[in-house]
Amino acid sequence: MPDTLLYASTPALRVGGSLATGPMQHLVSLTVEEDVHGLCWMEARLNNWGFTGNGIDYLYLDRATFDFGTRVEVSFGPNGGTRVFTGRISALEAAYPAGSLATFGICAEDGLQDLRLSRRTRTFDQVSTADVAQQLASDHGLTADISLTGPTRVVVNQLNLSDLAFLRQLALADGGEVWLDDSTLHVQGRADRDGGSVSLEYGGGLLHFDVRADLAHQVTDVVATGWSVADKDTIEETADSGGLGAELGSDSSGSDVLAAAFAERHEHLVVTEPLTSDDARSRAKAAYLERARRFVTGSGRTGGTPELRVGGRVTLSGLGSSFNGDYRVVRTRHHFDVHDGYRTDFDVERAGIGATS
């Protein structure tokens, strides 16, 4: 087994734009978590009993330092660190345990909270996902960075959905991802998302890693069918492993392994809304890629790696020929506590398994 490498790094916390050096002396634990679905959150817990200007009392219940809506930023690492979270406080907590000091907690979400809490019913005519994303960014006072290409749809309905769920639904149909960086709303395809790159070796910076190649949800292709109002005819479009392109490299796709080990399997996607050929093609490709990219999934831990970001690439080595290579990061959890220091847990996925020799 590899030796465990300890990497202790107290996070830097900014509250209302100022470095919170005092509260950090009382820090018990802090967690920042993000996943590929977009929303990023943080949670911090501090000792809440000590000396104040008026003697010994609760330290943070006056809400002078931490209050609802206060902007917070979290960074990890030396020399100012790498920022891993920007958001606003949405919850305050207090715990009064038996036999130990009282603690105070804060929870915060990034700016996608505004989209999550806005629920509407409305209809858009002759729009693309990029058009809707631009409108939603404007509605919420955000800057937009949209490079997702997709068809113009005859009609798009937002039926009692939050703006965030609605945008995710549209982006997913075009193979896109949604996330926020400070005040910029990003809607982009996975290939266009620049989350940086990190290299880790088992026995070195990679403390542990569990990986699984699973055919249970793999298919040979996805066939999208629907009805064209304009042509008064059925539409059928198919997507298969050809859509993976350079993403697969020299690895074997789940589709290929499935066909060799069992048999071909075909997934049918029936679209009940008015459809065009471009729309059907886009939906079929997105549905196929979503499955194909989860052929190989893994979870790991490092001794604290703030550069690991959702959407980024991590190159893993020391795992053997089947599982060495590049993966896409789909979830990160940066965690610090006073007992174990700083750790980063992460989930990854990729579309192929390496050669057996």
Short mmCIF file of C-alpha atoms in Angstrom, two decimals:
data_model
loop_
_atom_site.label_atom_id
_atom_site.label_comp_id
_atom_site.label_asym_id
_atom_site.label_seq_id
_atom_site.Cartn_x
_atom_site.Cartn_y
_atom_site.Cartn_z
CA MET A 1 0.00 0.00 0.00
CA PRO A 2 1.26 3.53 -0.69
CA ASP A 3 2.41 5.72 2.18
CA THR A 4 -0.11 8.37 3.11
CA LEU A 5 1.18 11.83 2.34
CA LEU A 6 -0.05 14.49 4.75
CA TYR A 7 -0.76 17.92 3.36
CA ALA A 8 -2.13 20.36 5.94
CA SER A 9 -3.39 23.65 4.54
CA THR A 10 -5.76 25.89 6.44
CA PRO A 11 -8.13 27.52 3.94
CA ALA A 12 -8.34 31.26 3.50
CA LEU A 13 -11.82 32.70 4.08
CA ARG A 14 -12.94 36.13 2.93
CA VAL A 15 -16.14 37.55 4.37
CA GLY A 16 -17.64 40.65 2.78
CA GLY A 17 -14.40 41.12 0.83
CA SER A 18 -12.09 41.09 3.88
CA LEU A 19 -9.81 38.28 5.02
CA ALA A 20 -11.43 36.66 8.09
CA THR A 21 -8.28 36.02 10.13
CA GLY A 22 -10.06 36.10 13.51
CA PRO A 23 -12.76 33.53 12.73
CA MET A 24 -10.20 31.22 11.11
CA GLN A 25 -8.57 30.80 14.53
CA HIS A 26 -11.83 29.16 15.65
CA LEU A 27 -12.30 27.01 12.52
CA VAL A 28 -13.23 23.37 13.18
CA SER A 29 -14.04 22.25 9.63
CA LEU A 30 -14.81 23.62 6.17
CA THR A 31 -16.16 21.87 3.08
CA VAL A 32 -16.66 23.06 -0.50
CA GLU A 33 -18.48 20.74 -2.90
CA GLU A 34 -19.30 21.07 -6.60
CA ASP A 35 -20.64 18.67 -9.21
CA VAL A 36 -21.24 18.61 -12.93
CA HIS A 37 -24.86 19.69 -12.46
CA GLY A 38 -23.67 23.19 -11.60
CA LEU A 39 -24.56 24.27 -8.08
CA CYS A 40 -21.58 24.77 -5.75
CA TRP A 41 -21.92 25.06 -1.97
CA MET A 42 -19.77 25.47 1.12
CA GLU A 43 -20.20 24.74 4.79
CA ALA A 44 -18.00 25.90 7.68
CA ARG A 45 -18.12 25.17 11.40
CA LEU A 46 -16.38 27.25 14.08
CA ASN A 47 -16.00 27.10 17.85
CA ASN A 48 -18.58 29.53 19.23
CA TRP A 49 -17.50 30.11 22.83
CA GLY A 50 -14.68 32.37 23.98
CA PHE A 51 -13.53 35.83 24.91
CA THR A 52 -15.46 38.78 23.48
CA GLY A 53 -15.19 42.46 24.27
CA ASN A 54 -17.58 41.91 27.17
CA GLY A 55 -16.08 38.77 28.69
CA ILE A 56 -16.75 35.12 27.83
CA ASP A 57 -19.78 34.57 25.62
CA TYR A 58 -20.98 33.19 22.30
CA LEU A 59 -18.76 34.57 19.56
CA TYR A 60 -20.88 34.67 16.41
CA LEU A 61 -24.55 34.78 17.35
CA ASP A 62 -24.69 38.59 16.99
CA ARG A 63 -24.47 38.13 13.18
CA ALA A 64 -21.96 40.97 12.98
CA THR A 65 -19.45 38.83 11.06
CA PHE A 66 -21.66 36.20 9.43
CA ASP A 67 -25.17 37.10 8.28
CA PHE A 68 -27.64 36.07 5.61
CA GLY A 69 -26.60 37.25 2.16
CA THR A 70 -23.01 38.06 3.15
CA ARG A 71 -20.52 37.30 0.38
CA VAL A 72 -17.89 34.67 1.21
CA GLU A 73 -14.90 33.35 -0.72
CA VAL A 74 -12.78 30.27 0.02
CA SER A 75 -9.25 29.57 -1.20
CA PHE A 76 -6.85 26.69 -0.55
CA GLY A 77 -3.11 26.50 -1.00
CA PRO A 78 -0.02 28.68 -0.43
CA ASN A 79 0.59 32.25 -1.59
CA GLY A 80 -3.02 33.37 -1.49
CA GLY A 81 -4.23 30.00 -2.68
CA THR A 82 -6.55 28.86 -5.43
CA ARG A 83 -10.10 30.14 -5.11
CA VAL A 84 -12.57 27.25 -5.00
CA PHE A 85 -15.77 29.03 -3.95
CA THR A 86 -17.58 32.36 -4.22
CA GLY A 87 -21.13 32.74 -2.96
CA ARG A 88 -23.46 34.13 -0.31
CA ILE A 89 -24.53 32.81 3.08
CA SER A 90 -27.96 31.19 2.96
CA ALA A 91 -28.11 29.39 6.33
CA LEU A 92 -26.81 29.84 9.89
CA GLU A 93 -26.48 26.98 12.36
CA ALA A 94 -25.65 26.54 16.03
CA ALA A 95 -24.93 23.33 17.94
CA TYR A 96 -24.85 22.92 21.72
CA PRO A 97 -23.42 19.44 22.37
CA ALA A 98 -23.05 17.76 25.74
CA GLY A 99 -19.51 17.70 27.03
CA SER A 100 -17.87 19.97 24.44
CA LEU A 101 -17.88 23.56 23.22
CA ALA A 102 -20.78 25.07 21.32
CA THR A 103 -20.19 25.54 17.60
CA PHE A 104 -21.49 27.92 14.95
CA GLY A 105 -22.00 27.00 11.31
CA ILE A 106 -22.58 28.78 8.03
CA CYS A 107 -23.83 27.39 4.73
CA ALA A 108 -23.46 29.25 1.44
CA GLU A 109 -24.37 28.67 -2.20
CA ASP A 110 -22.99 30.20 -5.36
CA GLY A 111 -25.02 32.55 -7.55
CA LEU A 112 -26.93 29.73 -9.23
CA GLN A 113 -29.11 29.80 -6.12
CA ASP A 114 -31.04 32.66 -7.72
CA LEU A 115 -31.86 30.48 -10.73
CA ARG A 116 -32.73 27.54 -8.49
CA LEU A 117 -35.28 29.58 -6.53
CA SER A 118 -36.97 31.16 -9.57
CA ARG A 119 -39.79 28.88 -10.75
CA ARG A 120 -41.90 29.77 -13.80
CA THR A 121 -44.23 28.55 -16.51
CA ARG A 122 -43.70 30.11 -19.94
CA THR A 123 -43.14 29.35 -23.62
CA PHE A 124 -40.33 30.31 -26.00
CA ASP A 125 -40.82 30.17 -29.77
CA GLN A 126 -38.10 29.59 -32.36
CA VAL A 127 -35.17 29.65 -29.91
CA SER A 128 -31.94 27.75 -29.35
CA THR A 129 -30.52 26.79 -25.97
CA ALA A 130 -28.03 29.63 -26.35
CA ASP A 131 -30.90 32.11 -26.83
CA VAL A 132 -32.63 30.94 -23.66
CA ALA A 133 -29.38 30.94 -21.68
CA GLN A 134 -28.69 34.52 -22.75
CA GLN A 135 -32.19 35.53 -21.63
CA LEU A 136 -31.80 33.83 -18.24
CA ALA A 137 -28.40 35.43 -17.66
CA SER A 138 -29.94 38.82 -18.36
CA ASP A 139 -32.90 38.08 -16.07
CA HIS A 140 -30.55 37.39 -13.16
CA GLY A 141 -27.98 40.12 -13.80
CA LEU A 142 -25.23 37.73 -14.86
CA THR A 143 -22.60 37.95 -17.56
CA ALA A 144 -23.02 35.19 -20.13
CA ASP A 145 -20.31 32.99 -21.66
CA ILE A 146 -22.18 30.73 -24.06
CA SER A 147 -20.50 28.65 -26.74
CA LEU A 148 -22.98 25.79 -26.94
CA THR A 149 -24.10 25.05 -30.47
CA GLY A 150 -27.49 23.50 -31.02
CA PRO A 151 -30.60 23.63 -33.18
CA THR A 152 -33.32 26.26 -33.13
CA ARG A 153 -36.42 24.63 -31.69
CA VAL A 154 -39.96 25.38 -32.83
CA VAL A 155 -41.27 25.66 -29.28
CA VAL A 156 -39.68 25.29 -25.84
CA ASN A 157 -41.86 25.06 -22.72
CA GLN A 158 -40.79 25.87 -19.18
CA LEU A 159 -43.50 24.09 -17.19
CA ASN A 160 -43.31 24.86 -13.46
CA LEU A 161 -39.54 24.45 -13.53
CA SER A 162 -36.91 26.54 -11.81
CA ASP A 163 -34.75 28.56 -14.19
CA LEU A 164 -31.80 26.35 -13.23
CA ALA A 165 -33.61 23.05 -13.87
CA PHE A 166 -34.97 24.42 -17.15
CA LEU A 167 -31.55 25.55 -18.37
CA ARG A 168 -29.92 22.28 -17.35
CA GLN A 169 -32.62 20.36 -19.23
CA LEU A 170 -32.04 22.33 -22.41
CA ALA A 171 -28.25 22.19 -22.14
CA LEU A 172 -28.33 18.43 -21.56
CA ALA A 173 -30.37 17.92 -24.74
CA ASP A 174 -27.54 19.62 -26.66
CA GLY A 175 -24.70 17.90 -24.78
CA GLY A 176 -23.89 20.98 -22.73
CA GLU A 177 -23.03 21.80 -19.13
CA VAL A 178 -24.04 24.72 -16.91
CA TRP A 179 -21.92 26.34 -14.22
CA LEU A 180 -21.15 29.70 -12.64
CA ASP A 181 -17.77 31.34 -12.14
CA ASP A 182 -18.29 34.31 -9.83
CA SER A 183 -20.91 36.29 -11.79
CA THR A 184 -20.43 34.67 -15.21
CA LEU A 185 -22.93 32.05 -16.36
CA HIS A 186 -21.25 29.43 -18.55
CA VAL A 187 -23.17 27.18 -20.92
CA GLN A 188 -20.75 25.12 -22.98
CA GLY A 189 -20.11 21.69 -24.40
CA ARG A 190 -17.77 19.47 -22.42
CA ALA A 191 -15.01 19.74 -25.00
CA ASP A 192 -15.06 23.54 -24.66
CA ARG A 193 -14.95 23.59 -20.86
CA ASP A 194 -11.51 24.50 -19.55
CA GLY A 195 -11.25 23.26 -15.98
CA GLY A 196 -7.48 22.87 -16.06
CA SER A 197 -5.47 19.66 -15.83
CA VAL A 198 -3.82 17.77 -12.99
CA SER A 199 -1.60 14.67 -12.96
CA LEU A 200 -1.72 12.23 -10.03
CA GLU A 201 0.07 8.96 -9.34
CA TYR A 202 -1.13 6.17 -7.08
CA GLY A 203 1.43 5.91 -4.32
CA GLY A 204 2.16 9.62 -4.66
CA GLY A 205 -0.40 12.40 -4.68
CA LEU A 206 -3.27 9.96 -5.26
CA LEU A 207 -3.97 8.48 -1.82
CA HIS A 208 -6.63 6.04 -2.97
CA PHE A 209 -8.80 5.37 -6.01
CA ASP A 210 -11.74 3.05 -6.71
CA VAL A 211 -12.76 2.50 -10.33
CA ARG A 212 -15.44 0.53 -12.16
CA ALA A 213 -16.07 -0.28 -15.83
CA ASP A 214 -19.76 -1.18 -16.07
CA LEU A 215 -21.77 -2.29 -19.11
CA ALA A 216 -25.14 -2.17 -17.32
CA HIS A 217 -26.22 1.10 -18.92
CA GLN A 218 -24.18 1.01 -22.12
CA VAL A 219 -25.84 0.84 -25.54
CA THR A 220 -24.69 0.44 -29.12
CA ASP A 221 -26.53 3.55 -30.24
CA VAL A 222 -29.41 5.90 -29.43
CA VAL A 223 -32.23 6.44 -31.92
CA ALA A 224 -34.29 9.62 -31.50
CA THR A 225 -37.71 9.65 -33.14
CA GLY A 226 -40.46 12.25 -33.38
CA TRP A 227 -42.78 14.14 -35.68
CA SER A 228 -41.99 17.03 -37.99
CA VAL A 229 -44.91 19.44 -38.16
CA ALA A 230 -43.36 21.23 -41.14
CA ASP A 231 -42.80 18.05 -43.17
CA LYS A 232 -45.78 16.15 -41.75
CA ASP A 233 -43.59 13.09 -41.44
CA THR A 234 -41.69 11.06 -38.85
CA ILE A 235 -38.09 11.89 -38.03
CA GLU A 236 -35.44 9.38 -36.99
CA GLU A 237 -31.81 10.17 -36.15
CA THR A 238 -29.13 7.85 -34.74
CA ALA A 239 -26.00 8.53 -32.66
CA ASP A 240 -23.24 6.07 -31.84
CA SER A 241 -19.60 5.92 -30.72
CA GLY A 242 -18.54 7.97 -33.73
CA GLY A 243 -19.62 11.03 -31.75
CA LEU A 244 -16.91 10.45 -29.14
CA GLY A 245 -14.15 11.47 -31.54
CA ALA A 246 -10.80 12.24 -29.92
CA GLU A 247 -12.39 11.87 -26.48
CA LEU A 248 -12.01 8.09 -26.73
CA GLY A 249 -8.38 8.05 -27.85
CA SER A 250 -7.01 4.51 -28.18
CA ASP A 251 -9.33 3.07 -25.52
CA SER A 252 -12.23 0.70 -26.19
CA SER A 253 -15.70 2.22 -25.82
CA GLY A 254 -18.50 0.67 -23.79
CA SER A 255 -20.41 0.12 -27.03
CA ASP A 256 -17.58 -1.92 -28.54
CA VAL A 257 -17.02 -3.96 -25.39
CA LEU A 258 -20.77 -4.58 -25.10
CA ALA A 259 -21.05 -5.87 -28.66
CA ALA A 260 -18.03 -8.14 -28.24
CA ALA A 261 -19.00 -9.56 -24.84
CA PHE A 262 -22.80 -9.74 -25.15
CA ALA A 263 -24.71 -8.26 -28.08
CA GLU A 264 -25.74 -4.97 -29.60
CA ARG A 265 -28.34 -2.97 -27.67
CA HIS A 266 -30.31 -0.04 -29.03
CA GLU A 267 -31.88 2.75 -26.99
CA HIS A 268 -34.95 4.52 -28.39
CA LEU A 269 -35.66 8.12 -27.44
CA VAL A 270 -39.19 9.24 -28.29
CA VAL A 271 -39.69 13.02 -28.41
CA THR A 272 -43.30 14.16 -28.06
CA GLU A 273 -42.67 17.83 -28.88
CA PRO A 274 -42.56 19.17 -32.47
CA LEU A 275 -39.20 18.19 -33.90
CA THR A 276 -36.70 18.96 -36.64
CA SER A 277 -33.97 16.68 -37.94
CA ASP A 278 -31.27 18.86 -36.36
CA ASP A 279 -33.05 18.73 -33.01
CA ALA A 280 -33.45 14.95 -33.16
CA ARG A 281 -29.80 14.53 -34.13
CA SER A 282 -28.66 16.75 -31.25
CA ARG A 283 -30.83 14.92 -28.70
CA ALA A 284 -29.68 11.50 -29.89
CA LYS A 285 -26.02 12.48 -29.68
CA ALA A 286 -26.41 14.05 -26.23
CA ALA A 287 -28.26 11.00 -24.89
CA TYR A 288 -25.64 8.63 -26.29
CA LEU A 289 -22.70 10.66 -24.94
CA GLU A 290 -24.24 10.88 -21.47
CA ARG A 291 -24.31 7.08 -21.27
CA ALA A 292 -21.02 6.46 -23.04
CA ARG A 293 -19.05 8.82 -20.80
CA ARG A 294 -20.12 6.87 -17.73
CA PHE A 295 -18.72 3.55 -18.92
CA VAL A 296 -15.74 3.96 -16.59
CA THR A 297 -16.34 5.81 -13.31
CA GLY A 298 -14.08 6.32 -10.33
CA SER A 299 -13.70 8.03 -6.97
CA GLY A 300 -10.45 9.12 -5.39
CA ARG A 301 -8.78 11.16 -2.69
CA THR A 302 -5.70 13.35 -2.65
CA GLY A 303 -3.80 15.10 0.10
CA GLY A 304 -5.42 18.40 -0.86
CA THR A 305 -5.46 19.53 -4.50
CA PRO A 306 -7.29 22.85 -5.05
CA GLU A 307 -6.49 22.70 -8.77
CA LEU A 308 -8.93 19.77 -9.14
CA ARG A 309 -12.04 21.41 -10.55
CA VAL A 310 -15.24 20.06 -12.04
CA GLY A 311 -14.91 19.97 -15.82
CA GLY A 312 -11.14 19.63 -15.62
CA ARG A 313 -8.98 16.75 -16.78
CA VAL A 314 -7.01 14.55 -14.39
CA THR A 315 -4.35 12.16 -15.66
CA LEU A 316 -3.95 9.14 -13.38
CA SER A 317 -1.02 6.74 -13.37
CA GLY A 318 0.11 3.72 -11.38
CA LEU A 319 -3.26 2.01 -11.92
CA GLY A 320 -2.35 -0.47 -14.65
CA SER A 321 -3.02 -0.39 -18.38
CA SER A 322 -6.80 -0.71 -18.12
CA PHE A 323 -7.29 2.36 -15.94
CA ASN A 324 -4.28 4.63 -16.48
CA GLY A 325 -4.89 7.80 -18.46
CA ASP A 326 -7.15 10.82 -18.69
CA TYR A 327 -10.46 11.24 -16.88
CA ARG A 328 -12.97 14.07 -16.67
CA VAL A 329 -13.70 15.41 -13.18
CA VAL A 330 -17.45 15.47 -12.43
CA ARG A 331 -17.46 16.14 -8.67
CA THR A 332 -15.05 17.65 -6.15
CA ARG A 333 -15.16 17.93 -2.39
CA HIS A 334 -12.48 20.07 -0.77
CA HIS A 335 -12.52 19.42 2.97
CA PHE A 336 -10.46 20.73 5.89
CA ASP A 337 -10.72 19.81 9.54
CA VAL A 338 -8.45 20.22 12.53
CA HIS A 339 -7.84 16.47 12.84
CA ASP A 340 -6.86 15.41 9.30
CA GLY A 341 -5.97 18.69 7.62
CA TYR A 342 -6.85 19.24 3.95
CA ARG A 343 -8.18 16.50 1.67
CA THR A 344 -9.76 16.54 -1.79
CA ASP A 345 -12.27 13.84 -2.75
CA PHE A 346 -13.26 13.63 -6.40
CA ASP A 347 -15.36 11.63 -8.86
CA VAL A 348 -14.35 11.05 -12.48
CA GLU A 349 -15.64 9.38 -15.60
CA ARG A 350 -14.49 8.47 -19.09
CA ALA A 351 -15.80 6.69 -22.16
CA GLY A 352 -13.15 4.01 -22.63
CA ILE A 353 -11.14 1.27 -20.97
CA GLY A 354 -7.49 0.74 -21.81
CA ALA A 355 -5.86 -2.25 -23.44
CA THR A 356 -5.31 -5.36 -21.32
CA SER A 357 -1.59 -5.38 -21.98
#
